[in-house]
Coordinates of C-alpha atoms in Angstrom, one line a residue:
M134 CA 47.0 215.0 74.3
N135 CA 46.3 218.3 76.0
T136 CA 42.8 217.3 76.7
Q137 CA 44.0 214.1 78.4
R138 CA 46.5 216.0 80.4
L139 CA 43.9 218.5 81.6
L140 CA 41.7 215.6 82.6
N141 CA 44.5 213.9 84.5
R142 CA 45.2 217.2 86.3
S143 CA 41.6 217.7 87.2
Y144 CA 41.5 214.1 88.7
G145 CA 44.7 214.8 90.6
F146 CA 46.7 212.2 88.7
H147 CA 49.2 214.8 87.5
S148 CA 50.4 218.0 89.1
N149 CA 50.2 221.5 87.4
D150 CA 53.9 221.3 86.7
V151 CA 53.4 218.3 84.4
L152 CA 50.9 220.2 82.2
K153 CA 53.0 223.3 82.2
R154 CA 56.1 221.4 81.1
A155 CA 54.2 219.6 78.3
T156 CA 52.6 222.8 77.0
A157 CA 55.9 224.8 77.1
S158 CA 57.8 221.9 75.4
R159 CA 55.3 221.8 72.6
L160 CA 55.8 225.6 72.0
I161 CA 59.6 225.2 72.1
Y162 CA 59.5 222.6 69.4
A163 CA 57.3 224.9 67.3
L164 CA 59.7 227.8 67.1
H165 CA 60.1 229.4 63.7
S166 CA 61.4 232.7 62.4
T167 CA 58.8 235.5 62.3
S168 CA 58.4 238.5 60.0
V169 CA 59.1 240.9 62.9
T170 CA 61.8 243.4 62.0
F171 CA 64.4 245.4 64.0
S172 CA 65.4 248.7 62.3
Q173 CA 66.9 252.0 63.3
S174 CA 65.3 253.5 60.2
R175 CA 61.6 254.1 60.2
S176 CA 61.4 254.5 56.4
Q177 CA 63.3 251.4 55.4
D178 CA 61.8 249.4 52.6
T179 CA 61.7 245.8 53.9
Q180 CA 60.4 244.4 50.6
N181 CA 63.8 244.9 48.9
E182 CA 66.3 244.3 51.6
R183 CA 66.6 243.1 55.2
P184 CA 66.1 245.8 57.8
S185 CA 69.2 246.8 59.6
A186 CA 69.4 246.9 63.4
H187 CA 73.1 247.8 63.1
I188 CA 74.7 248.9 59.9
S189 CA 77.9 247.0 60.2
G190 CA 76.5 243.8 61.7
V191 CA 75.3 242.7 65.2
N192 CA 77.9 241.1 67.4
A193 CA 76.1 240.6 70.7
L194 CA 72.6 240.3 72.2
T195 CA 71.2 240.0 75.7
I196 CA 67.7 240.3 77.2
D197 CA 67.0 241.4 80.8
K198 CA 66.0 238.5 83.1
F199 CA 63.7 240.5 85.4
E200 CA 60.9 241.6 83.0
G201 CA 62.1 239.9 79.8
R202 CA 61.2 243.0 78.1
Y203 CA 64.3 244.9 77.0
L204 CA 66.8 243.7 74.5
L205 CA 70.3 245.1 74.2
S206 CA 72.3 244.8 71.0
G207 CA 76.0 245.6 70.2
G208 CA 77.3 246.3 66.8
A209 CA 80.5 245.5 64.9
D210 CA 80.9 249.3 64.5
S211 CA 80.7 249.7 68.4
S212 CA 77.1 251.0 68.3
I213 CA 74.6 250.1 71.0
A214 CA 70.8 250.0 70.9
I215 CA 68.1 249.1 73.4
W216 CA 64.7 247.7 72.2
D217 CA 61.4 247.4 74.0
L218 CA 60.0 243.9 73.0
E219 CA 56.5 244.8 74.2
S220 CA 56.0 247.9 72.0
P221 CA 56.3 247.1 68.3
S222 CA 55.0 249.4 65.6
T223 CA 53.3 248.4 62.4
S224 CA 54.8 249.2 59.0
L225 CA 52.9 249.9 55.8
N226 CA 53.0 246.3 54.8
R227 CA 51.5 245.2 58.2
V228 CA 54.8 243.8 59.4
P229 CA 55.5 244.4 63.1
S230 CA 58.7 246.4 63.4
Y231 CA 60.8 247.4 66.4
H232 CA 62.6 250.7 66.7
P233 CA 65.2 251.4 69.4
L234 CA 64.2 253.2 72.5
S235 CA 67.7 254.7 72.5
A236 CA 70.9 254.2 70.5
V237 CA 74.4 255.4 70.4
T238 CA 76.8 255.3 67.5
K239 CA 80.6 255.2 67.4
T240 CA 82.0 258.3 69.1
S241 CA 85.3 259.1 70.8
E242 CA 83.7 258.5 74.2
E243 CA 82.4 255.0 73.3
H244 CA 84.2 251.9 72.1
K245 CA 86.5 252.6 69.2
L246 CA 86.2 249.1 67.8
G247 CA 83.4 246.4 67.6
I248 CA 81.6 245.1 70.7
T249 CA 82.3 241.5 71.6
Q250 CA 79.9 240.9 74.5
I251 CA 77.1 242.7 76.1
S252 CA 75.4 241.8 79.4
F253 CA 72.9 243.3 81.8
Y254 CA 74.0 243.7 85.4
P255 CA 72.8 240.5 87.2
F256 CA 70.8 242.2 89.9
D257 CA 69.6 245.4 88.2
S258 CA 68.6 245.9 84.6
L259 CA 69.3 249.6 84.9
A260 CA 73.0 249.0 84.1
F261 CA 74.9 246.8 81.7
L262 CA 78.4 246.0 80.7
T263 CA 80.2 245.7 77.3
S264 CA 83.5 244.3 76.1
S265 CA 85.3 245.3 72.9
Y266 CA 88.1 244.7 70.6
D267 CA 89.5 248.0 71.7
H268 CA 90.8 246.4 75.0
T269 CA 88.2 247.9 77.2
V270 CA 85.3 246.8 79.4
K271 CA 82.7 249.5 80.1
V272 CA 79.7 250.0 82.4
Y273 CA 76.7 251.8 81.0
S274 CA 73.4 253.2 82.3
S275 CA 70.4 251.5 80.6
E276 CA 68.4 254.7 80.7
T277 CA 70.9 257.1 79.1
L278 CA 73.3 254.7 77.4
A279 CA 76.1 256.8 78.8
P280 CA 79.3 255.0 80.1
S281 CA 79.9 255.4 83.9
A282 CA 83.1 253.4 84.2
S283 CA 85.8 252.0 81.9
F284 CA 88.5 249.4 82.4
D285 CA 91.5 249.1 80.1
L286 CA 92.9 245.5 80.0
D287 CA 95.6 246.1 77.5
S288 CA 94.5 243.3 75.2
V289 CA 91.4 242.3 73.1
V290 CA 88.5 241.3 75.3
Y291 CA 86.6 238.4 73.7
N292 CA 84.1 237.6 76.5
I293 CA 82.9 238.8 79.9
A294 CA 80.9 237.0 82.5
L295 CA 79.1 238.0 85.7
S296 CA 77.9 235.6 88.3
P297 CA 74.0 235.4 88.5
I298 CA 74.1 234.5 92.3
A299 CA 77.3 235.9 93.8
S300 CA 77.5 238.7 96.4
H301 CA 80.8 239.8 94.9
L302 CA 80.9 242.1 91.9
L303 CA 83.8 240.4 90.0
V304 CA 83.7 240.4 86.2
A305 CA 85.6 237.5 84.6
C306 CA 87.3 238.7 81.4
A307 CA 88.5 236.5 78.6
T308 CA 91.3 238.3 76.8
Q309 CA 94.3 237.7 74.5
H310 CA 96.4 237.2 77.6
P311 CA 96.7 233.6 78.7
A312 CA 95.1 234.2 82.1
V313 CA 91.6 235.0 83.2
R314 CA 91.4 238.6 84.3
L315 CA 89.1 239.5 87.2
V316 CA 87.7 243.1 87.5
D317 CA 86.1 244.3 90.7
L318 CA 83.2 246.7 90.0
R319 CA 83.3 247.9 93.6
S320 CA 86.9 249.0 93.7
G321 CA 87.1 249.8 90.0
A322 CA 90.3 247.8 89.6
S323 CA 91.6 244.6 88.3
T324 CA 92.0 242.4 91.3
H325 CA 94.0 239.4 90.2
S326 CA 94.5 236.9 87.3
L327 CA 94.0 233.1 87.1
A328 CA 97.0 231.6 85.4
G329 CA 97.1 228.1 83.9
H330 CA 96.1 228.3 80.2
S331 CA 98.9 228.4 77.6
G332 CA 96.9 230.4 75.1
A333 CA 94.4 233.3 74.8
I334 CA 91.2 233.0 76.8
L335 CA 88.1 233.0 74.6
S336 CA 85.2 232.2 77.0
T337 CA 84.4 232.3 80.7
A338 CA 81.3 231.3 82.6
W339 CA 80.4 231.4 86.4
S340 CA 78.7 228.5 88.1
P341 CA 75.0 229.1 88.7
T342 CA 75.1 227.3 92.0
R343 CA 78.6 228.0 93.5
E344 CA 79.4 231.7 93.6
H345 CA 83.2 231.3 93.6
V346 CA 83.5 228.7 90.9
L347 CA 84.4 229.8 87.3
A348 CA 85.0 227.9 84.1
S349 CA 87.2 229.1 81.2
G350 CA 88.2 228.0 77.7
A351 CA 91.2 229.0 75.7
T352 CA 92.9 228.6 72.3
D353 CA 95.0 225.8 73.8
G354 CA 91.9 223.6 73.7
S355 CA 91.6 223.3 77.5
V356 CA 88.7 224.1 79.8
R357 CA 89.7 224.8 83.4
F358 CA 87.8 225.3 86.6
W359 CA 88.8 227.9 89.2
D360 CA 87.9 228.7 92.8
I361 CA 88.7 232.4 93.1
R362 CA 89.1 232.2 96.9
R363 CA 92.1 229.9 96.8
S364 CA 95.7 231.0 96.4
V365 CA 96.2 228.3 93.8
G366 CA 92.8 228.8 92.1
E367 CA 92.7 226.0 89.6
L368 CA 90.4 223.1 90.6
G369 CA 91.1 221.0 87.5
H370 CA 90.6 220.7 83.8
L371 CA 88.6 218.6 81.4
D372 CA 89.8 215.8 79.2
F373 CA 87.7 214.6 76.2
E374 CA 89.2 211.1 76.6
D375 CA 87.9 210.8 80.1
S376 CA 84.4 209.3 80.0
I377 CA 84.5 207.9 83.6
G378 CA 85.5 210.9 85.7
V379 CA 88.7 209.5 87.1
S380 CA 90.0 213.0 87.8
R381 CA 87.3 214.3 90.2
L382 CA 87.3 218.0 89.9
T383 CA 86.5 218.6 93.6
A384 CA 89.1 216.3 94.9
P385 CA 91.9 218.1 96.8
A386 CA 94.4 215.5 95.7
Y387 CA 93.8 216.3 92.0
N388 CA 97.1 216.7 90.1
R389 CA 97.0 220.3 89.0
N390 CA 100.4 220.0 87.4
S391 CA 99.2 217.8 84.6
S392 CA 98.4 219.8 81.5
Q393 CA 97.9 217.0 78.9
G394 CA 94.1 216.9 79.1
K395 CA 92.3 218.8 76.4
A396 CA 88.5 219.4 76.2
H397 CA 88.7 220.1 72.4
K398 CA 91.2 219.6 69.6
G399 CA 91.1 223.3 69.0
P400 CA 90.3 226.7 70.5
V401 CA 87.3 226.7 72.9
N402 CA 85.0 229.7 72.3
G403 CA 81.8 228.6 73.9
I404 CA 81.0 227.6 77.5
V405 CA 77.6 227.5 79.2
W406 CA 76.3 225.8 82.4
T407 CA 73.0 224.1 82.9
E408 CA 70.7 225.8 85.4
D409 CA 71.3 223.2 88.1
G410 CA 75.1 223.4 87.7
R411 CA 75.5 219.7 87.2
H412 CA 76.6 219.9 83.6
L413 CA 78.8 222.1 81.4
V414 CA 78.4 222.5 77.6
T415 CA 81.4 223.5 75.5
S416 CA 82.0 224.2 71.8
G417 CA 85.3 224.4 70.0
H418 CA 87.0 224.8 66.6
D419 CA 87.2 221.0 66.3
E420 CA 83.5 221.4 65.3
R421 CA 82.4 219.4 68.3
I422 CA 79.9 220.2 71.1
R423 CA 80.6 218.3 74.4
V424 CA 78.6 217.9 77.5
W425 CA 80.4 217.3 80.8
N426 CA 79.5 216.1 84.3
T427 CA 80.8 218.9 86.5
E428 CA 81.0 216.8 89.6
T429 CA 83.3 214.2 88.1
G430 CA 84.7 216.0 85.0
A431 CA 83.5 213.1 82.9
N432 CA 82.7 213.5 79.2
T433 CA 79.2 212.3 78.7
L434 CA 80.0 211.3 75.1
A435 CA 76.9 213.1 73.7
N436 CA 77.3 213.1 69.9
F437 CA 75.8 216.0 68.0
G438 CA 76.7 214.8 64.5
P439 CA 78.9 216.1 61.7
I440 CA 77.0 219.3 60.7
V441 CA 78.3 221.5 63.6
R442 CA 80.4 224.4 62.3
N443 CA 82.6 226.7 64.4
S444 CA 85.4 229.1 63.4
G445 CA 86.7 232.5 64.5
L446 CA 87.7 233.7 67.9
A447 CA 84.4 235.5 68.6
P448 CA 82.2 233.8 71.3
M449 CA 80.0 231.0 70.0
R450 CA 77.8 230.2 72.9
P451 CA 74.9 227.7 72.8
V452 CA 71.6 228.7 74.5
L453 CA 69.8 226.2 76.7
A454 CA 66.0 226.4 77.0
P455 CA 64.8 226.9 80.7
M456 CA 64.6 223.6 82.5
D457 CA 61.2 224.4 84.0
M458 CA 59.7 224.4 80.5
L459 CA 60.9 220.9 79.7
D460 CA 60.3 217.3 80.8
L461 CA 63.0 216.0 83.2
E462 CA 66.2 215.0 81.5
K463 CA 64.9 216.4 78.2
D464 CA 67.0 219.5 78.0
V465 CA 67.0 221.4 74.7
M466 CA 70.0 223.2 73.3
F467 CA 70.1 225.9 70.5
Y468 CA 73.4 226.2 68.7
P469 CA 74.2 229.1 66.2
N470 CA 75.5 227.1 63.2
E471 CA 76.5 229.8 60.7
H472 CA 73.2 230.6 58.9
E473 CA 70.9 228.3 60.8
V474 CA 70.0 227.4 64.4
L475 CA 70.4 223.7 65.3
V476 CA 68.1 222.4 68.0
Y477 CA 69.4 219.4 69.9
E478 CA 68.4 217.1 72.8
L479 CA 71.2 218.1 75.1
F480 CA 72.1 214.7 76.7
E481 CA 71.2 212.4 73.7
G482 CA 72.6 214.6 71.0
N483 CA 69.6 214.0 68.8
L484 CA 69.0 216.7 66.2
L485 CA 65.4 217.9 66.6
R486 CA 65.2 220.7 64.1
R487 CA 67.2 223.0 61.8
L488 CA 65.8 226.5 62.1
R489 CA 66.3 228.8 59.1
R490 CA 65.0 232.3 58.7
S491 CA 62.0 232.5 56.4
D492 CA 63.3 235.4 54.3
Q493 CA 66.5 233.6 53.1
K494 CA 65.1 233.3 49.6
R495 CA 64.7 237.1 49.5
V496 CA 68.5 237.6 49.5
A497 CA 69.4 234.6 47.3
H498 CA 71.4 236.9 45.1
H499 CA 73.8 237.4 48.0
A500 CA 74.5 233.7 48.2
P501 CA 78.1 232.7 48.3
E502 CA 79.8 231.0 45.4
K503 CA 80.4 227.3 45.5
G504 CA 83.1 226.4 48.1
Q505 CA 82.6 229.6 50.0
R506 CA 80.8 230.1 53.3
N507 CA 77.9 232.5 53.7
I508 CA 79.6 235.0 55.9
K509 CA 77.1 237.8 55.5
D510 CA 74.2 235.8 57.0
R511 CA 76.2 234.2 59.7
I512 CA 74.6 234.1 63.2
T513 CA 76.8 235.7 65.7
A514 CA 74.8 235.4 69.0
L515 CA 71.6 233.9 70.5
A516 CA 69.5 235.2 73.4
W517 CA 66.5 233.6 75.2
R518 CA 63.7 235.8 76.4
A519 CA 62.9 235.2 80.1
H520 CA 59.3 234.4 81.1
D521 CA 58.4 233.6 77.5
V522 CA 59.0 231.1 74.7
E523 CA 61.0 233.3 72.3
L524 CA 64.5 233.2 70.9
Y525 CA 66.4 236.0 69.3
S526 CA 69.4 235.8 67.0
A527 CA 72.0 238.4 65.9
H528 CA 73.4 238.3 62.3
A529 CA 76.5 239.6 60.6
D530 CA 74.3 241.3 58.0
G531 CA 73.1 243.7 60.7
S532 CA 69.7 242.1 61.3
I533 CA 68.0 240.6 64.4
V534 CA 65.6 237.7 64.0
A535 CA 62.8 236.8 66.4
W536 CA 61.9 233.1 66.7
K537 CA 58.5 232.4 68.2
P538 CA 56.1 229.4 68.3
R539 CA 54.2 228.7 65.1
T540 CA 50.5 228.7 66.2
E541 CA 47.5 227.4 64.3
E542 CA 46.6 231.0 63.3
D543 CA 50.1 231.5 61.9
A544 CA 49.7 228.3 59.8
E545 CA 46.3 229.5 58.5
L546 CA 47.7 232.9 57.6
E547 CA 50.7 231.3 55.8
E548 CA 48.4 229.1 53.9
E549 CA 46.2 232.0 52.8
E550 CA 49.3 234.0 51.8
E551 CA 50.6 231.0 49.7
A552 CA 47.1 230.6 48.1
E553 CA 47.1 234.3 47.2
K554 CA 50.6 234.1 45.7
E555 CA 49.6 231.1 43.6
E556 CA 46.5 232.9 42.3
E557 CA 48.6 235.9 41.4
E558 CA 51.2 233.7 39.7
E559 CA 48.4 232.0 37.7
K560 CA 46.9 235.3 36.7
E561 CA 50.4 236.5 35.6
G562 CA 50.9 233.3 33.7
S563 CA 47.5 233.6 31.9
K564 CA 48.3 237.2 31.0
K565 CA 51.6 236.2 29.5
R566 CA 50.0 233.5 27.5
K567 CA 47.4 235.8 26.1
R568 CA 50.0 238.4 25.3
G569 CA 52.0 235.8 23.5
I570 CA 49.1 234.6 21.4
L571 CA 48.2 238.2 20.5
E572 CA 51.8 238.9 19.5
D573 CA 51.8 235.8 17.3
I574 CA 48.6 236.8 15.6
Y575 CA 49.9 240.4 15.0
Q576 CA 53.2 239.1 13.6
D577 CA 51.3 236.8 11.2
L578 CA 49.1 239.6 10.0
T579 CA 52.0 242.0 9.5
K580 CA 54.4 239.7 7.8
K581 CA 54.9 240.2 4.1
K582 CA 54.5 237.3 1.9
I583 CA 57.4 236.6 -0.4
T584 CA 56.6 234.9 -3.7
F585 CA 59.0 233.6 -6.3
S586 CA 58.2 233.8 -10.1

C-alpha cells in the first residue's frame, strides 16, 4: 500500500499530505506498550517489580507542546518530577530507563496533599502549573521546580485548564464549589466565578478556537458553556436527549433558565475539545462517552459500547490523536479504562484496539480477588507526545508506561525472545525429566525387599 501511495504521489495524483496521514495512521494503530521504564532509583531491580516513578502513585502527566521532549509527572504524595524523553539510559538487562532531570518530594513548601492536575504554561515550557487536594494552585519554574506563586481556593481543586490560544492568562479551576473559579496569573488574584452548576465542578476545558469560550462539567451531570466576557456568562448546556440541536448554543434567545438538560446521568469528570473546536467529548459516571456538535449542542449519538468504566472524582480525560496524522473524519480517541487503554473511532464509536501493558503477567500475584476491581494498576492519566507518535500513561501503582508503534524490528526481537524462552523451558523440562528418572532408579536400588516366610 505504501508503494502505491508513493507512486501516486510521484505522479501527482496525491499530495504529500495524503501519504503523511496514511503513514501516521498506520503507526497510531500499531501502538503497544514498551519495556521502557521510568524510575527515580537507579538501582531498582526491574525483574522482580515494576519500577516506580512516584512511590505513592502517579496522578497526572503532561508533555510540553513545543519540543515534545519534557514530561512532567505529579504524584499522589505531592511529589513532582520532570523527565527528558530524548535521553534514556540503559540498565543492566538492556532495558531503556528514564531517570528524572529533577524531582521534588513532599515538603512544607510544596503541596501538602496529592496533585490532581499538572500543565505546562501554554506559551512557554519554562513554567508549569499544578492543582492539588490541598486547595491550592501553584506556579512552578521548570528549571528549578521551585514554586513562584500560590493561590488558595478554599476547596479541593480537581482540575485546571489554560487556553492554548488566548491572550488572557486566566486559569479555569474546577473545585468542590459549584462555580467555575477563574484565576488571573497577571494580577495574582481570583477574578470572578461562573455560577450555574448545582454540584462540585470536576472538569474544565477552553475552546481551541474561541479564546473566551469555556466548557465545564460537574457532579450534577451537566456540561455548560461560558463566555467569560459577558455579565451572564452561560451560553447554554448540553442535553443527551437532544440529537438534533434544537437549543443552539450560540443563539442569544437560548433559555438559560432551564436546568433540566443533563449531559450524563452522573458526575462529568472528563471534557476535551477536538482541535478544530467543532466537537466536544465528555465522559461521566454513567459509564458513557458522548460526542457533541459544539455549534448546535446536538448529541451525535456515537455509541462506545458497554465496556467503558468510570468512577471517582479525579479527572478522567480521553486523549485525541492529532488530526493532521489521520484521514479526514477518522479521528481516533484513547480512553483510560481502568487497567487498559481503549482505542476508538471518535465519530463512529467503533472499538479499534484494547491496549494492555506487556508486563501485566509479571504482577499477576497482585491481581484482585473475584468481584473486586484492580485499583493498584488503574490508569490515572494519559498524555500524547507532540511531534511524534507516542502515548504515555500514568498508573496508580507509581509507574509510567510508554506506548510506541510496534515496528517489524520489534516483532522480530519479540519472536526471538519467545523462541529463546521456549528453548529454555524445553531444557528445564528435559532436566526435570532426567532428574525424575534418576531418582526413580536410585529409589529402586535403595529399597529393601521385604519377604514373608
